[in-house]
Amino acid sequence: MKIIVANWKMNPTTLREANDLFHFYVDQSLRHLNINIVACPPVLYLEELAKLKKEGGQVALGAQDFFWEETGAFTGQVSLSMLKPFGIEYALLGHSEKRYIAGETDEMINKKLLVALKQNIKPILLIGEKDKGDYRQDILIDQLSRDLAGVEAGQISNLLVCYEPVWAISSNSGGVSDTPENALEAVVSIREILAKMFSQEIAQDIPILYGGSVNSQNVASFLGHPEIAGAVVGSASLQAEEFGKLLEIGASL
Ligand code: PGA
């Protein structure tokens, strides 16, 4: 079963639009039972969307971010324990817009990831090179070893990894994705690195996704590969019609 993660980023601008979009997701999830849809809305909308989720449908909720401490003097932050009552099951970690706009370091990502695993939330760890043409295995090794430092083999069954080259994100590339061949090479490479860090047996069960300008036109070329477990989708996830097409194609694979 493929997984499609919708990263809404700082969109839409009103709760009403968020509700409408989520309603659409719920409808779609009932049509395509063989796709795992995860919606990651802005934190402010989680409470309302969690109520809609209770009305039916198969859409899981994910956090776009959280802070690693539970409570205390951390102005502007929200802890995972505060988000969990809204039924979140996943959390995006290491997104490049957090790494490069908000200055999040691998050490910070690692702290959050350890908290997520401890609290039984599935972290979706995003990694990938910043510049086009700079794909190198050592960048992936560096990110994976720092972001997963201290993670024990027994904890890892909840982990998902996404290869998302920063340059291929639609807001950076004008909508041009990586090629399916390169994405596949990176996904295979990530699995090899995870096998060395943990074990072959463990690595083979970790879902590895692709992200970066995924849309209805190209989703089949990525998800058609059994090695690629799903996709993280940004801008296409905000357009109901386009996202509906993408899900339909994903479900038909
Ligand atoms: P995109 O965004 O699909 O708009 O490229 C993906 C992401 O940033 O996670």
Coordinates of N, CA and C and ligand atoms in Angstrom, one line a residue:
M1 N 0.9 -1.2 0.0 CA 0.0 0.0 0.0 C 0.9 1.2 0.0
K2 N 0.7 2.1 -1.0 CA 1.6 3.3 -1.1 C 1.1 4.3 -0.2
I3 N 2.0 5.2 0.2 CA 1.6 6.3 1.2 C 1.8 7.6 0.5
I4 N 0.8 8.5 0.6 CA 0.9 9.8 0.0 C 0.8 10.8 1.2
V5 N 1.9 11.5 1.4 CA 1.9 12.5 2.5 C 1.7 13.9 1.9
A6 N 0.7 14.6 2.4 CA 0.4 15.9 1.9 C 0.9 16.9 2.8
N7 N 1.9 17.7 2.3 CA 2.5 18.7 3.2 C 2.0 20.0 2.8
W8 N 1.0 20.5 3.6 CA 0.3 21.7 3.2 C 1.2 23.0 3.5
K9 N 2.3 22.8 4.2 CA 3.1 24.0 4.5 C 2.2 25.1 5.2
M10 N 2.4 26.4 4.8 CA 1.7 27.4 5.5 C 0.5 27.8 4.7
N11 N -0.3 26.8 4.4 CA -1.5 26.9 3.5 C -2.6 26.0 4.0
P12 N -3.9 26.2 3.7 CA -4.4 27.4 3.1 C -4.6 28.5 4.2
T13 N -5.0 29.7 3.7 CA -5.0 30.8 4.7 C -6.2 30.9 5.6
T14 N -7.2 30.1 5.3 CA -8.4 30.1 6.3 C -8.8 28.7 6.7
L15 N -9.4 28.7 7.9 CA -9.8 27.4 8.4 C -10.9 26.8 7.5
R16 N -11.7 27.6 6.9 CA -12.8 27.2 6.0 C -12.2 26.4 4.8
E17 N -11.2 27.0 4.2 CA -10.6 26.3 3.1 C -9.9 25.0 3.5
A18 N -9.3 25.0 4.7 CA -8.7 23.8 5.2 C -9.7 22.7 5.4
N19 N -10.9 23.1 6.0 CA -12.0 22.1 6.2 C -12.4 21.5 4.8
D20 N -12.6 22.4 3.9 CA -13.1 22.0 2.5 C -12.1 21.0 1.9
L21 N -10.8 21.4 2.0 CA -9.8 20.5 1.4 C -9.8 19.1 2.1
F22 N -9.9 19.2 3.4 CA -9.8 17.9 4.2 C -11.0 17.1 3.9
H23 N -12.2 17.7 3.8 CA -13.4 17.0 3.4 C -13.2 16.2 2.1
F24 N -12.5 16.9 1.2 CA -12.2 16.3 -0.1 C -11.3 15.1 0.1
Y25 N -10.3 15.2 1.0 CA -9.4 14.1 1.3 C -10.1 12.9 1.8
V26 N -11.1 13.2 2.8 CA -11.8 12.1 3.4 C -12.6 11.4 2.3
D27 N -13.3 12.1 1.4 CA -14.0 11.5 0.3 C -13.1 10.6 -0.5
Q28 N -11.9 11.1 -0.9 CA -11.0 10.4 -1.7 C -10.5 9.2 -1.0
S29 N -10.3 9.3 0.3 CA -9.8 8.1 1.1 C -10.8 7.0 1.1
L30 N -12.0 7.3 1.0 CA -13.1 6.2 0.9 C -13.1 5.6 -0.4
R31 N -12.7 6.4 -1.4 CA -12.7 5.8 -2.8 C -11.5 5.0 -3.0
H32 N -10.4 5.4 -2.4 CA -9.1 4.7 -2.7 C -8.6 4.1 -1.4
L33 N -9.1 3.0 -1.1 CA -8.8 2.3 0.2 C -7.4 1.8 0.2
N34 N -6.8 1.6 -1.0 CA -5.5 1.0 -1.0 C -4.4 2.1 -1.0
I35 N -4.7 3.3 -0.7 CA -3.7 4.3 -0.5 C -3.8 4.9 0.9
N36 N -2.6 5.1 1.5 CA -2.5 5.6 2.8 C -2.3 7.1 2.7
I37 N -3.3 7.9 3.0 CA -3.2 9.4 2.9 C -2.9 10.0 4.2
V38 N -1.8 10.8 4.3 CA -1.5 11.5 5.5 C -1.5 13.0 5.2
A39 N -2.3 13.7 6.0 CA -2.4 15.2 5.8 C -1.6 15.9 6.9
C40 N -0.7 16.8 6.5 CA 0.1 17.5 7.4 C -0.3 19.0 7.3
P41 N -1.4 19.5 8.0 CA -1.8 20.8 7.9 C -1.1 21.7 8.9
P42 N -1.2 23.1 8.7 CA -0.7 24.0 9.8 C -1.3 23.6 11.1
V43 N -0.5 23.7 12.1 CA -0.9 23.2 13.5 C -2.2 23.8 14.0
L44 N -2.5 25.0 13.6 CA -3.7 25.7 14.1 C -5.0 25.0 13.6
Y45 N -4.9 24.2 12.5 CA -6.1 23.6 11.9 C -6.3 22.2 12.5
L46 N -5.3 21.7 13.2 CA -5.4 20.3 13.6 C -6.6 19.9 14.4
E47 N -7.0 20.8 15.3 CA -8.1 20.5 16.2 C -9.4 20.3 15.4
E48 N -9.7 21.2 14.4 CA -10.9 21.1 13.6 C -10.9 19.9 12.7
L49 N -9.7 19.7 12.1 CA -9.6 18.6 11.2 C -9.7 17.2 11.9
A50 N -9.2 17.2 13.1 CA -9.3 16.0 13.9 C -10.8 15.6 14.1
K51 N -11.6 16.7 14.3 CA -13.1 16.4 14.5 C -13.7 15.9 13.2
L52 N -13.3 16.4 12.0 CA -13.8 15.9 10.7 C -13.3 14.5 10.5
K53 N -12.1 14.2 11.0 CA -11.6 12.9 10.8 C -12.4 11.8 11.5
K54 N -12.9 12.2 12.6 CA -13.8 11.3 13.4 C -15.1 10.9 12.7
E55 N -15.5 11.8 11.8 CA -16.7 11.6 11.1 C -16.6 10.4 10.0
G56 N -15.4 10.0 9.8 CA -15.2 8.9 8.8 C -14.0 9.2 8.0
G57 N -13.7 8.2 7.1 CA -12.6 8.4 6.2 C -11.3 7.8 6.8
Q58 N -10.3 7.7 6.0 CA -9.1 7.0 6.3 C -7.9 7.9 6.3
V59 N -8.1 9.2 6.5 CA -7.0 10.1 6.4 C -6.3 10.2 7.7
A60 N -5.0 10.0 7.7 CA -4.2 10.2 8.9 C -3.7 11.6 9.0
L61 N -3.5 12.1 10.2 CA -2.9 13.4 10.4 C -1.5 13.4 10.8
G62 N -0.7 14.4 10.3 CA 0.7 14.5 10.7 C 1.0 15.9 11.1
A63 N 2.0 16.1 12.0 CA 2.4 17.4 12.4 C 3.5 17.8 11.4
Q64 N 3.6 19.1 11.1 CA 4.7 19.6 10.2 C 5.9 19.8 11.1
D65 N 5.7 20.0 12.4 CA 6.9 20.3 13.2 C 6.4 20.2 14.7
F66 N 7.3 20.1 15.6 CA 7.0 20.2 17.1 C 8.4 20.5 17.7
F67 N 8.3 20.8 19.0 CA 9.6 21.0 19.8 C 9.9 19.8 20.6
W68 N 11.2 19.6 20.9 CA 11.6 18.4 21.6 C 11.3 18.4 23.1
E69 N 11.1 19.5 23.7 CA 10.8 19.5 25.1 C 9.3 19.4 25.3
E70 N 8.9 18.9 26.5 CA 7.5 18.7 26.8 C 6.8 20.0 27.1
T71 N 7.4 20.8 27.9 CA 6.8 22.0 28.4 C 7.8 23.0 28.9
G72 N 7.5 24.2 29.1 CA 8.5 25.1 29.8 C 8.7 26.4 29.0
A73 N 9.8 27.1 29.3 CA 10.1 28.4 28.8 C 10.7 28.3 27.4
F74 N 9.8 28.0 26.4 CA 10.2 27.9 25.0 C 9.2 28.7 24.1
T75 N 9.4 30.0 24.1 CA 8.4 30.8 23.4 C 8.2 30.4 22.0
G76 N 7.0 30.3 21.6 CA 6.7 30.0 20.2 C 6.6 28.5 19.8
Q77 N 7.0 27.7 20.8 CA 7.1 26.3 20.5 C 5.8 25.5 20.9
V78 N 5.6 24.3 20.3 CA 4.5 23.4 20.6 C 5.1 22.1 20.8
S79 N 4.7 21.4 21.9 CA 5.3 20.1 22.1 C 4.5 19.0 21.5
L80 N 5.1 17.8 21.4 CA 4.4 16.7 20.8 C 3.3 16.2 21.7
S81 N 3.5 16.3 23.0 CA 2.4 15.9 23.9 C 1.2 16.8 23.7
M82 N 1.4 18.1 23.3 CA 0.2 19.0 23.1 C -0.5 18.6 21.8
L83 N 0.2 18.0 20.8 CA -0.4 17.7 19.5 C -1.1 16.3 19.5
K84 N -0.6 15.5 20.4 CA -1.1 14.1 20.3 C -2.6 13.9 20.6
P85 N -3.2 14.8 21.5 CA -4.6 14.6 21.6 C -5.4 14.9 20.4
F86 N -4.8 15.5 19.4 CA -5.6 15.7 18.1 C -5.4 14.5 17.1
G87 N -4.8 13.5 17.7 CA -4.8 12.2 16.9 C -3.7 12.1 15.9
I88 N -2.7 13.0 16.0 CA -1.6 12.9 15.0 C -0.9 11.5 15.1
E89 N -0.6 11.0 13.9 CA 0.1 9.7 13.9 C 1.5 9.8 13.3
Y90 N 1.7 10.9 12.6 CA 3.0 11.1 11.9 C 3.6 12.5 12.2
A91 N 4.9 12.7 11.9 CA 5.4 14.1 12.0 C 6.5 14.2 11.0
L92 N 6.5 15.3 10.2 CA 7.5 15.6 9.3 C 8.8 16.1 10.0
L93 N 9.9 15.6 9.7 CA 11.1 16.1 10.4 C 12.2 16.3 9.3
G94 N 13.0 17.4 9.5 CA 14.1 17.6 8.6 C 13.7 18.2 7.3
H95 N 12.5 18.8 7.2 CA 12.2 19.4 5.9 C 13.2 20.5 5.6
S96 N 13.5 20.7 4.3 CA 14.5 21.7 4.0 C 14.1 23.1 4.3
E97 N 12.7 23.4 4.3 CA 12.3 24.7 4.7 C 12.5 25.0 6.2
K98 N 12.6 23.9 7.0 CA 13.0 24.1 8.4 C 14.5 24.1 8.5
R99 N 15.2 23.3 7.7 CA 16.7 23.3 7.8 C 17.2 24.6 7.3
Y100 N 16.8 25.1 6.2 CA 17.5 26.3 5.6 C 16.8 27.6 5.8
I101 N 15.5 27.6 6.1 CA 14.9 28.9 6.4 C 14.9 29.2 7.9
A102 N 14.5 28.1 8.6 CA 14.4 28.3 10.1 C 15.7 27.9 10.8
G103 N 16.7 27.4 10.1 CA 18.0 27.1 10.7 C 18.1 25.9 11.5
E104 N 17.2 24.9 11.2 CA 17.2 23.7 12.0 C 18.4 22.8 11.7
T105 N 19.1 22.4 12.7 CA 20.3 21.6 12.5 C 20.0 20.1 12.6
D106 N 20.9 19.3 12.2 CA 20.7 17.8 12.3 C 20.6 17.4 13.8
E107 N 21.3 18.2 14.6 CA 21.2 17.8 16.1 C 19.8 18.1 16.6
M108 N 19.2 19.2 16.1 CA 17.8 19.5 16.5 C 16.8 18.5 16.0
I109 N 17.1 18.1 14.7 CA 16.2 17.1 14.1 C 16.3 15.8 14.9
N110 N 17.5 15.5 15.2 CA 17.7 14.2 16.0 C 17.0 14.2 17.3
K111 N 17.0 15.3 18.0 CA 16.3 15.4 19.3 C 14.8 15.2 19.1
K112 N 14.3 15.8 18.1 CA 12.8 15.7 17.8 C 12.5 14.2 17.4
L113 N 13.4 13.7 16.6 CA 13.1 12.3 16.1 C 13.1 11.3 17.2
L114 N 14.0 11.5 18.2 CA 14.0 10.6 19.3 C 12.8 10.7 20.2
V115 N 12.3 11.9 20.3 CA 11.0 12.2 21.1 C 9.9 11.5 20.3
A116 N 9.8 11.7 19.0 CA 8.7 11.1 18.2 C 8.7 9.6 18.4
L117 N 9.8 8.9 18.3 CA 9.9 7.5 18.4 C 9.5 7.0 19.8
K118 N 9.9 7.8 20.8 CA 9.6 7.4 22.1 C 8.1 7.6 22.4
Q119 N 7.5 8.5 21.7 CA 6.0 8.8 21.9 C 5.2 8.0 20.9
N120 N 5.8 7.1 20.2 CA 5.0 6.3 19.2 C 4.4 7.1 18.1
I121 N 5.1 8.1 17.7 CA 4.6 8.9 16.5 C 5.6 8.5 15.4
K122 N 5.1 8.4 14.2 CA 5.9 8.0 13.1 C 6.6 9.2 12.5
P123 N 8.0 9.3 12.6 CA 8.7 10.4 12.0 C 8.9 10.1 10.5
I124 N 8.6 11.2 9.7 CA 8.9 11.1 8.3 C 10.2 12.0 8.1
L125 N 11.3 11.3 8.0 CA 12.6 12.1 8.0 C 12.9 12.4 6.5
L126 N 13.0 13.8 6.3 CA 13.3 14.2 4.9 C 14.8 14.5 4.8
I127 N 15.4 14.0 3.8 CA 16.8 14.2 3.5 C 17.0 14.4 2.0
G128 N 18.2 15.0 1.7 CA 18.5 15.1 0.2 C 19.4 16.3 0.0
E129 N 20.1 16.3 -1.1 CA 21.1 17.4 -1.4 C 20.4 18.7 -1.7
K130 N 21.1 19.8 -1.5 CA 20.6 21.1 -1.6 C 20.6 21.6 -3.1
D131 N 21.7 21.3 -3.8 CA 21.8 21.9 -5.1 C 21.8 20.8 -6.2
K132 N 21.2 21.2 -7.3 CA 21.1 20.3 -8.4 C 22.4 19.9 -8.9
G133 N 22.6 18.6 -9.2 CA 23.9 18.2 -9.7 C 24.9 17.8 -8.6
D134 N 24.4 18.0 -7.3 CA 25.3 17.7 -6.2 C 24.8 16.4 -5.5
Y135 N 24.1 15.5 -6.2 CA 23.7 14.3 -5.5 C 24.9 13.5 -5.2
R136 N 25.1 13.2 -3.9 CA 26.2 12.4 -3.5 C 25.8 11.5 -2.3
Q137 N 26.3 10.3 -2.4 CA 25.9 9.4 -1.3 C 26.4 9.9 0.1
D138 N 27.5 10.6 0.1 CA 28.1 11.0 1.4 C 27.2 12.0 2.1
I139 N 26.4 12.8 1.3 CA 25.5 13.8 1.9 C 24.4 13.0 2.6
L140 N 23.9 11.9 2.0 CA 22.8 11.1 2.6 C 23.4 10.4 3.8
I141 N 24.6 9.9 3.7 CA 25.2 9.2 4.9 C 25.3 10.2 6.1
D142 N 25.8 11.4 5.7 CA 26.0 12.4 6.8 C 24.6 12.8 7.5
Q143 N 23.6 13.0 6.6 CA 22.3 13.4 7.2 C 21.7 12.2 8.0
L144 N 21.8 11.0 7.4 CA 21.2 9.9 8.2 C 21.9 9.6 9.5
S145 N 23.2 9.7 9.4 CA 23.9 9.3 10.7 C 23.7 10.4 11.7
R146 N 23.6 11.6 11.4 CA 23.3 12.6 12.4 C 21.9 12.6 12.9
D147 N 21.0 12.5 11.9 CA 19.5 12.6 12.3 C 19.1 11.4 13.0
L148 N 19.7 10.3 12.8 CA 19.3 9.0 13.5 C 20.2 8.6 14.6
A149 N 21.1 9.5 15.0 CA 22.0 9.2 16.1 C 21.3 8.8 17.3
G150 N 21.7 7.7 17.9 CA 21.1 7.2 19.2 C 19.8 6.4 19.0
V151 N 19.4 6.3 17.8 CA 18.2 5.5 17.5 C 18.6 4.0 17.6
E152 N 17.8 3.3 18.4 CA 18.1 1.8 18.5 C 17.3 1.0 17.6
A153 N 17.9 -0.1 17.2 CA 17.2 -0.9 16.1 C 15.8 -1.3 16.6
G154 N 15.5 -1.5 17.8 CA 14.2 -1.9 18.3 C 13.2 -0.8 18.2
Q155 N 13.6 0.5 18.0 CA 12.7 1.6 18.0 C 12.3 1.9 16.5
I156 N 12.9 1.3 15.6 CA 12.9 1.9 14.2 C 11.7 1.6 13.4
S157 N 10.9 0.7 13.9 CA 9.8 0.2 13.0 C 8.8 1.3 12.6
N158 N 8.8 2.4 13.4 CA 7.9 3.5 13.1 C 8.5 4.5 12.1
L159 N 9.8 4.4 11.7 CA 10.4 5.4 10.9 C 10.1 5.3 9.4
L160 N 9.9 6.5 8.8 CA 9.8 6.6 7.4 C 10.9 7.6 6.9
V161 N 11.5 7.3 5.8 CA 12.5 8.3 5.3 C 12.0 8.8 3.9
C162 N 12.2 10.0 3.6 CA 11.9 10.5 2.3 C 13.1 11.2 1.6
Y163 N 13.4 10.7 0.4 CA 14.4 11.4 -0.4 C 13.8 12.6 -1.1
E164 N 14.2 13.8 -0.6 CA 13.6 15.0 -1.2 C 14.7 16.0 -1.5
P165 N 15.2 15.9 -2.8 CA 16.3 16.8 -3.1 C 15.7 18.3 -3.1
V166 N 16.4 19.1 -2.4 CA 15.9 20.5 -2.1 C 15.6 21.2 -3.4
W167 N 16.5 21.1 -4.4 CA 16.3 21.8 -5.6 C 15.1 21.4 -6.4
A168 N 14.6 20.2 -6.1 CA 13.4 19.7 -6.9 C 12.1 20.1 -6.3
I169 N 12.1 20.7 -5.1 CA 10.8 21.2 -4.5 C 10.2 22.2 -5.4
S170 N 8.9 22.2 -5.6 CA 8.3 23.0 -6.7 C 8.6 24.5 -6.5
S171 N 8.6 25.0 -5.3 CA 8.9 26.4 -5.1 C 10.3 26.8 -5.4
N172 N 11.2 25.8 -5.5 CA 12.6 26.1 -5.8 C 12.9 25.8 -7.3
S173 N 12.0 24.9 -7.9 CA 12.4 24.4 -9.2 C 11.4 24.8 -10.3
G174 N 10.3 25.5 -9.9 CA 9.3 25.9 -10.8 C 8.5 24.6 -11.3
G175 N 8.5 23.6 -10.4 CA 7.7 22.4 -10.7 C 8.5 21.3 -11.4
V176 N 9.8 21.4 -11.5 CA 10.5 20.3 -12.2 C 11.1 19.3 -11.1
S177 N 10.6 18.1 -11.3 CA 11.0 17.1 -10.3 C 12.4 16.5 -10.6
D178 N 12.9 15.7 -9.8 CA 14.1 14.9 -10.1 C 13.6 13.8 -11.1
T179 N 14.5 13.1 -11.8 CA 14.1 12.1 -12.7 C 13.8 10.8 -11.8
P180 N 12.9 10.0 -12.3 CA 12.6 8.8 -11.5 C 13.9 7.9 -11.4
E181 N 14.8 7.9 -12.4 CA 16.0 7.1 -12.3 C 16.9 7.6 -11.1
N182 N 17.1 8.9 -11.0 CA 17.9 9.4 -9.9 C 17.3 9.2 -8.6
A183 N 15.9 9.4 -8.5 CA 15.2 9.2 -7.3 C 15.4 7.7 -6.8
L184 N 15.2 6.8 -7.8 CA 15.4 5.4 -7.4 C 16.8 5.1 -6.9
E185 N 17.8 5.6 -7.6 CA 19.2 5.4 -7.2 C 19.4 5.9 -5.7
A186 N 18.8 7.1 -5.4 CA 18.9 7.6 -4.1 C 18.2 6.8 -3.1
V187 N 17.0 6.3 -3.4 CA 16.2 5.5 -2.5 C 17.0 4.1 -2.2
V188 N 17.5 3.6 -3.3 CA 18.3 2.3 -3.1 C 19.5 2.6 -2.2
S189 N 20.1 3.7 -2.4 CA 21.3 4.1 -1.6 C 21.0 4.3 -0.2
I190 N 19.8 5.0 0.1 CA 19.4 5.2 1.5 C 19.2 3.9 2.2
R191 N 18.6 2.9 1.4 CA 18.3 1.6 2.1 C 19.7 0.9 2.4
E192 N 20.6 1.1 1.5 CA 22.0 0.5 1.8 C 22.6 1.1 3.0
I193 N 22.5 2.4 3.1 CA 23.1 3.1 4.3 C 22.4 2.6 5.6
L194 N 21.0 2.5 5.5 CA 20.3 2.1 6.7 C 20.7 0.7 7.1
A195 N 20.9 -0.2 6.0 CA 21.3 -1.6 6.3 C 22.6 -1.6 7.0
K196 N 23.5 -0.7 6.6 CA 24.8 -0.6 7.3 C 24.7 -0.1 8.8
M197 N 23.8 0.9 8.9 CA 23.6 1.5 10.3 C 22.9 0.5 11.2
F198 N 21.9 -0.2 10.7 CA 21.1 -1.1 11.5 C 21.3 -2.5 11.1
S199 N 20.5 -3.0 10.2 CA 20.7 -4.4 9.6 C 19.9 -4.4 8.3
Q200 N 20.3 -5.4 7.5 CA 19.6 -5.6 6.2 C 18.1 -5.8 6.5
E201 N 17.9 -6.7 7.5 CA 16.5 -7.0 7.8 C 15.6 -5.8 8.2
I202 N 16.2 -5.0 9.0 CA 15.5 -3.8 9.5 C 15.3 -2.8 8.3
A203 N 16.4 -2.6 7.5 CA 16.4 -1.6 6.5 C 15.3 -2.0 5.4
Q204 N 15.1 -3.3 5.2 CA 14.2 -3.6 4.1 C 12.8 -3.3 4.4
D205 N 12.5 -3.1 5.7 CA 11.1 -2.8 6.1 C 10.8 -1.3 6.3
I206 N 11.9 -0.5 6.1 CA 11.6 1.0 6.3 C 11.1 1.6 5.0
P207 N 9.9 2.2 5.1 CA 9.4 2.8 3.9 C 10.2 4.0 3.5
I208 N 10.6 4.0 2.2 CA 11.4 5.2 1.7 C 10.6 5.8 0.6
L209 N 10.3 7.1 0.7 CA 9.5 7.9 -0.2 C 10.3 8.8 -1.0
Y210 N 9.7 9.4 -2.1 CA 10.3 10.5 -2.8 C 9.4 11.7 -2.7
G211 N 10.1 12.9 -2.6 CA 9.4 14.1 -2.6 C 10.1 15.2 -3.5
G212 N 9.3 16.1 -4.0 CA 9.9 17.1 -4.9 C 9.1 17.2 -6.2
S213 N 8.2 18.2 -6.2 CA 7.4 18.4 -7.4 C 6.6 17.2 -7.9
V214 N 6.1 16.4 -7.0 CA 5.3 15.2 -7.4 C 3.9 15.8 -7.8
N215 N 3.4 15.3 -9.0 CA 2.1 15.7 -9.4 C 1.4 14.6 -10.2
S216 N 0.2 14.8 -10.7 CA -0.5 13.7 -11.3 C 0.2 13.2 -12.6
Q217 N 1.0 14.1 -13.2 CA 1.7 13.7 -14.4 C 2.9 12.8 -14.2
N218 N 3.5 13.0 -13.0 CA 4.8 12.2 -12.8 C 4.7 11.1 -11.7
V219 N 3.5 11.1 -11.0 CA 3.5 10.3 -9.8 C 3.7 8.8 -10.2
A220 N 3.2 8.4 -11.3 CA 3.3 6.9 -11.7 C 4.8 6.6 -11.9
S221 N 5.6 7.5 -12.5 CA 7.0 7.2 -12.8 C 7.8 7.0 -11.5
F222 N 7.3 7.6 -10.4 CA 8.0 7.4 -9.1 C 7.4 6.2 -8.4
L223 N 6.1 6.2 -8.2 CA 5.5 5.1 -7.4 C 5.4 3.8 -8.1
G224 N 5.7 3.8 -9.4 CA 5.7 2.6 -10.2 C 6.8 1.6 -9.7
H225 N 7.8 2.2 -9.1 CA 8.9 1.4 -8.6 C 8.6 0.8 -7.3
P226 N 8.7 -0.5 -7.1 CA 8.3 -1.1 -5.8 C 9.2 -0.6 -4.7
E227 N 10.4 -0.2 -5.0 CA 11.4 0.3 -4.0 C 10.9 1.7 -3.4
I228 N 10.1 2.4 -4.1 CA 9.6 3.7 -3.7 C 8.2 3.6 -3.0
A229 N 8.2 3.7 -1.7 CA 7.0 3.4 -1.0 C 5.9 4.4 -1.0
G230 N 6.2 5.6 -1.5 CA 5.2 6.7 -1.6 C 5.8 8.0 -1.9
A231 N 5.0 9.1 -1.7 CA 5.5 10.4 -2.0 C 5.1 11.4 -1.0
V232 N 5.9 12.4 -0.9 CA 5.6 13.6 -0.1 C 5.2 14.7 -1.1
V233 N 4.0 15.2 -1.0 CA 3.5 16.1 -2.0 C 3.2 17.5 -1.4
G234 N 3.7 18.5 -2.0 CA 3.5 19.9 -1.5 C 2.4 20.5 -2.3
S235 N 2.8 21.3 -3.3 CA 1.8 22.2 -3.9 C 0.6 21.4 -4.6
A236 N 0.9 20.3 -5.1 CA -0.2 19.5 -5.8 C -1.2 19.0 -4.7
S237 N -0.8 19.0 -3.5 CA -1.8 18.5 -2.5 C -2.8 19.6 -2.1
L238 N -2.6 20.8 -2.5 CA -3.5 21.9 -2.1 C -4.6 22.1 -3.2
Q239 N -4.4 21.5 -4.4 CA -5.4 21.7 -5.4 C -6.2 20.4 -5.5
A240 N -7.5 20.5 -5.1 CA -8.3 19.3 -5.0 C -8.3 18.5 -6.2
E241 N -8.6 19.1 -7.4 CA -8.7 18.3 -8.6 C -7.4 17.6 -8.9
E242 N -6.4 18.3 -8.9 CA -5.1 17.7 -9.2 C -4.7 16.6 -8.2
F243 N -4.9 16.9 -6.9 CA -4.6 15.8 -5.9 C -5.5 14.6 -6.1
G244 N -6.7 14.8 -6.5 CA -7.6 13.7 -6.7 C -7.1 12.8 -7.9
K245 N -6.6 13.5 -8.9 CA -6.0 12.7 -10.1 C -4.8 11.9 -9.6
L246 N -4.0 12.6 -8.8 CA -2.7 12.0 -8.3 C -3.1 10.7 -7.5
L247 N -4.1 10.9 -6.6 CA -4.5 9.7 -5.8 C -5.0 8.6 -6.7
E248 N -5.8 8.9 -7.7 CA -6.4 7.9 -8.5 C -5.3 7.1 -9.2
I249 N -4.3 7.9 -9.7 CA -3.2 7.2 -10.4 C -2.4 6.3 -9.4
G250 N -2.1 6.9 -8.2 CA -1.4 6.2 -7.2 C -2.1 4.9 -6.8
A251 N -3.5 5.0 -6.7 CA -4.2 3.8 -6.3 C -4.3 2.7 -7.4
S252 N -4.1 3.2 -8.7 CA -4.2 2.2 -9.8 C -2.9 1.4 -10.0
L253 N -1.8 1.8 -9.3 CA -0.5 1.1 -9.5 C -0.4 -0.2 -8.9
Ligands
PGA1 P1 6.3 20.2 -3.7 O1 6.8 20.2 -2.2 O2 5.5 19.0 -3.9 O3 5.6 21.5 -3.9 O4 7.6 20.2 -4.5 C1 7.2 19.1 -1.5 C2 7.8 19.4 -0.2 O5 8.3 20.5 0.0 O6 7.7 18.6 0.7

